[in-house]
Short mmCIF file of C-alpha atoms in Angstrom, two decimals:
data_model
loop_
_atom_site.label_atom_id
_atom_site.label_comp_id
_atom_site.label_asym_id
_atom_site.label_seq_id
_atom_site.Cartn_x
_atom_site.Cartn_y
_atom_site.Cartn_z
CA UNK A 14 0.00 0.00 0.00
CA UNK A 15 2.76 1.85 1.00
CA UNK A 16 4.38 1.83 -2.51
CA UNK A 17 1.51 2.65 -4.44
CA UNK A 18 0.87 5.52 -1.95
CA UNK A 19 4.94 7.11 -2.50
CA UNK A 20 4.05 6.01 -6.65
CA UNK A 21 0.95 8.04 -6.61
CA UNK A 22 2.85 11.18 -5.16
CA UNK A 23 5.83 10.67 -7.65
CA UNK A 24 2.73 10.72 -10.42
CA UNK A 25 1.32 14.20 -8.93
CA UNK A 26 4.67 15.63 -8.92
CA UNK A 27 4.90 15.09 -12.44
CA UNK A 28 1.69 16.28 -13.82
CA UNK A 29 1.79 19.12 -11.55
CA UNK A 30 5.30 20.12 -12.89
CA UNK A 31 4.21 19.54 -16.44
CA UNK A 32 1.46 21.67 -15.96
CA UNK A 33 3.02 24.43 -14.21
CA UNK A 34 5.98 24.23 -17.25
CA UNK A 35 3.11 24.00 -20.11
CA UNK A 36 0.22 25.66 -18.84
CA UNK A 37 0.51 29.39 -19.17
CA UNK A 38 1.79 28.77 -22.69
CA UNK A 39 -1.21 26.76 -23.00
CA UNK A 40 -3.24 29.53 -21.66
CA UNK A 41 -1.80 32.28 -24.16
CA UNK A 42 -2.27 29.36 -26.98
CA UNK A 43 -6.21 28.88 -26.10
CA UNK A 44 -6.80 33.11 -25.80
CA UNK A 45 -4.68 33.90 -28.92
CA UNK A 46 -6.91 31.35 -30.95
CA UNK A 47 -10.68 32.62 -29.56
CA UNK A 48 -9.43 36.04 -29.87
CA UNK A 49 -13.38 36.08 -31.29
CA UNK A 50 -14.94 35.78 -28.56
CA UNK A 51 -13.64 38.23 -26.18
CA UNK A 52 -15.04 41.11 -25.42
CA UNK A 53 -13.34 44.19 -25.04
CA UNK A 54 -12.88 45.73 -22.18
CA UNK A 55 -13.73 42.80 -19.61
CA UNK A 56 -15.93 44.83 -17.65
CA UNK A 57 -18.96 44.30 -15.64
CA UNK A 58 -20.58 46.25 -17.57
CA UNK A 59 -20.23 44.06 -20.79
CA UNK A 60 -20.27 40.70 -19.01
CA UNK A 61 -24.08 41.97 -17.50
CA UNK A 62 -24.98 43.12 -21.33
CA UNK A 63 -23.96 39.88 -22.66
CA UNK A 64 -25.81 38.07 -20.13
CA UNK A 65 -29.15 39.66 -20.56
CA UNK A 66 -28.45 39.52 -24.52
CA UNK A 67 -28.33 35.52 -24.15
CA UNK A 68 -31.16 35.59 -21.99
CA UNK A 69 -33.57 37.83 -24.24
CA UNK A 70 -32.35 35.41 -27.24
CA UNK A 71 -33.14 32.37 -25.34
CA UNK A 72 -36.43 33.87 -24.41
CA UNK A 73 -37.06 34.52 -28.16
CA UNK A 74 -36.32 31.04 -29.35
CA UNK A 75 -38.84 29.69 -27.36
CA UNK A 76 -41.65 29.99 -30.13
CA UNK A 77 -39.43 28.13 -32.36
CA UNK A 78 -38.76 25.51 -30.05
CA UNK A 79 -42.86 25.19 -29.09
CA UNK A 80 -42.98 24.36 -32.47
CA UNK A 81 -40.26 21.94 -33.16
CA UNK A 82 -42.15 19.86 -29.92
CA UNK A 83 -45.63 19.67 -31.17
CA UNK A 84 -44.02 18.36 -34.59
CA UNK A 85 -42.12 16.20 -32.89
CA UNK A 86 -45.33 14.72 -31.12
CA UNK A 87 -47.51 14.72 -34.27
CA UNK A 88 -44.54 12.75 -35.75
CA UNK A 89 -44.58 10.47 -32.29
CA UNK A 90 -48.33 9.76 -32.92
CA UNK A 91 -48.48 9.08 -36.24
CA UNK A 92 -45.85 6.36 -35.65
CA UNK A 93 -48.17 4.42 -32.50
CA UNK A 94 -51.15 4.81 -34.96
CA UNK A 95 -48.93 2.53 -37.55
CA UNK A 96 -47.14 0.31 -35.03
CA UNK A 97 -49.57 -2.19 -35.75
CA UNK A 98 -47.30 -2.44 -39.38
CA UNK A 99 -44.08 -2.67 -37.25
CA UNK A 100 -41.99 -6.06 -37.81
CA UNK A 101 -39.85 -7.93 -35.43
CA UNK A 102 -36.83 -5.92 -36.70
CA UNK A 103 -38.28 -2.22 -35.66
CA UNK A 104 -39.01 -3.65 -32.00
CA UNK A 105 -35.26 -4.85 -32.19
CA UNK A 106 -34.40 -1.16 -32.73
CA UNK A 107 -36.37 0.43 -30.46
CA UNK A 108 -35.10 -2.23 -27.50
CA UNK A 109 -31.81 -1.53 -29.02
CA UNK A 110 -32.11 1.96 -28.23
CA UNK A 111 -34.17 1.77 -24.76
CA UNK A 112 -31.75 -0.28 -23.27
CA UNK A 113 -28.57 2.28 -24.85
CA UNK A 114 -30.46 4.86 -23.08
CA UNK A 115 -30.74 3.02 -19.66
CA UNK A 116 -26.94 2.12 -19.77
CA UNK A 117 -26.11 5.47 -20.19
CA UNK A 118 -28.09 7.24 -17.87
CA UNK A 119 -26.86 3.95 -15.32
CA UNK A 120 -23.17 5.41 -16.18
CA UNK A 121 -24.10 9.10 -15.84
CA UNK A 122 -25.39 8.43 -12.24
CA UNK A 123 -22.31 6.62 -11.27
CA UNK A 124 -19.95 8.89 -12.70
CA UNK A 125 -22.27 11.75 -10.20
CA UNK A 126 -22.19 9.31 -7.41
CA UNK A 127 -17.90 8.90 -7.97
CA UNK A 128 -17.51 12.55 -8.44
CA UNK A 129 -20.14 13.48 -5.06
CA UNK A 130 -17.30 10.74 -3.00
CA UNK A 131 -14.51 12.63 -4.04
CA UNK A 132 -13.39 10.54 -7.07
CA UNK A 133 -13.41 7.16 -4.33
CA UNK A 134 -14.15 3.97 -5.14
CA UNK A 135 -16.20 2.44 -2.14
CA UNK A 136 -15.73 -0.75 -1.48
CA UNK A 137 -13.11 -1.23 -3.63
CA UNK A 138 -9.39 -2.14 -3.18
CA UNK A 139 -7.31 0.08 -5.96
#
């Protein structure tokens, strides 16, 4: 235990060296090439314009996106009026897909439950 405990240290050391060698560069690297999207001057000022700016857009899209759901439904009830036409492949697909979708929201809330422990494995030796 001891040894992985003193190789675990000896790993920190490194990343935290490589990152304290690379990162500003890094840094300058990342702001140089979304130059774009800064505003100038970083003031309070503009970061409170640019927040109510994506606000009142988000509040305007919502029309569009009231839309896009009641298609989406239409489109969602014509296909349960025809699943009486479905084969054995098309309920393949859809289980397919329903059990993709539990896995991954399964991995999601483990991922939360690691990250809310502090990135700790309970339970298990490492």
């Amino acid at each position: 235990m001891t040894s992985k405990l003193s190789r675990l240290q000896s790993t920190a050391a490194q990343a935290s060296k490589y990152v304290a060698k690379n990162g500003p560069s890094y840094y300058k690297k990342l702001m140089e090439d979304n130059k774009r999207y800064i505003k100038d001057p970083p003031t309070i000022e503009s970061c409170q314009l640019l927040a109510k700016q994506l606000f009142y857009t988000r509040l305007a899209s919502i029309p569009s996106r009231y839309d896009a759901f009641w298609k989406e439904l239409d489109s969602m009830k014509e296909v349960w009026h025809m699943r009486k036409q479905f084969k054995n492949e098309d309920y393949r697909t859809a289980a397919l897909f329903g059990v993709g979708w539990v896995v991954e929201c399964y991995a999601w809330f483990f991922v939360g439950e690691v990250i809310g422990r502090g990135f700790t494995f309970t339970g298990y030796y490492v």
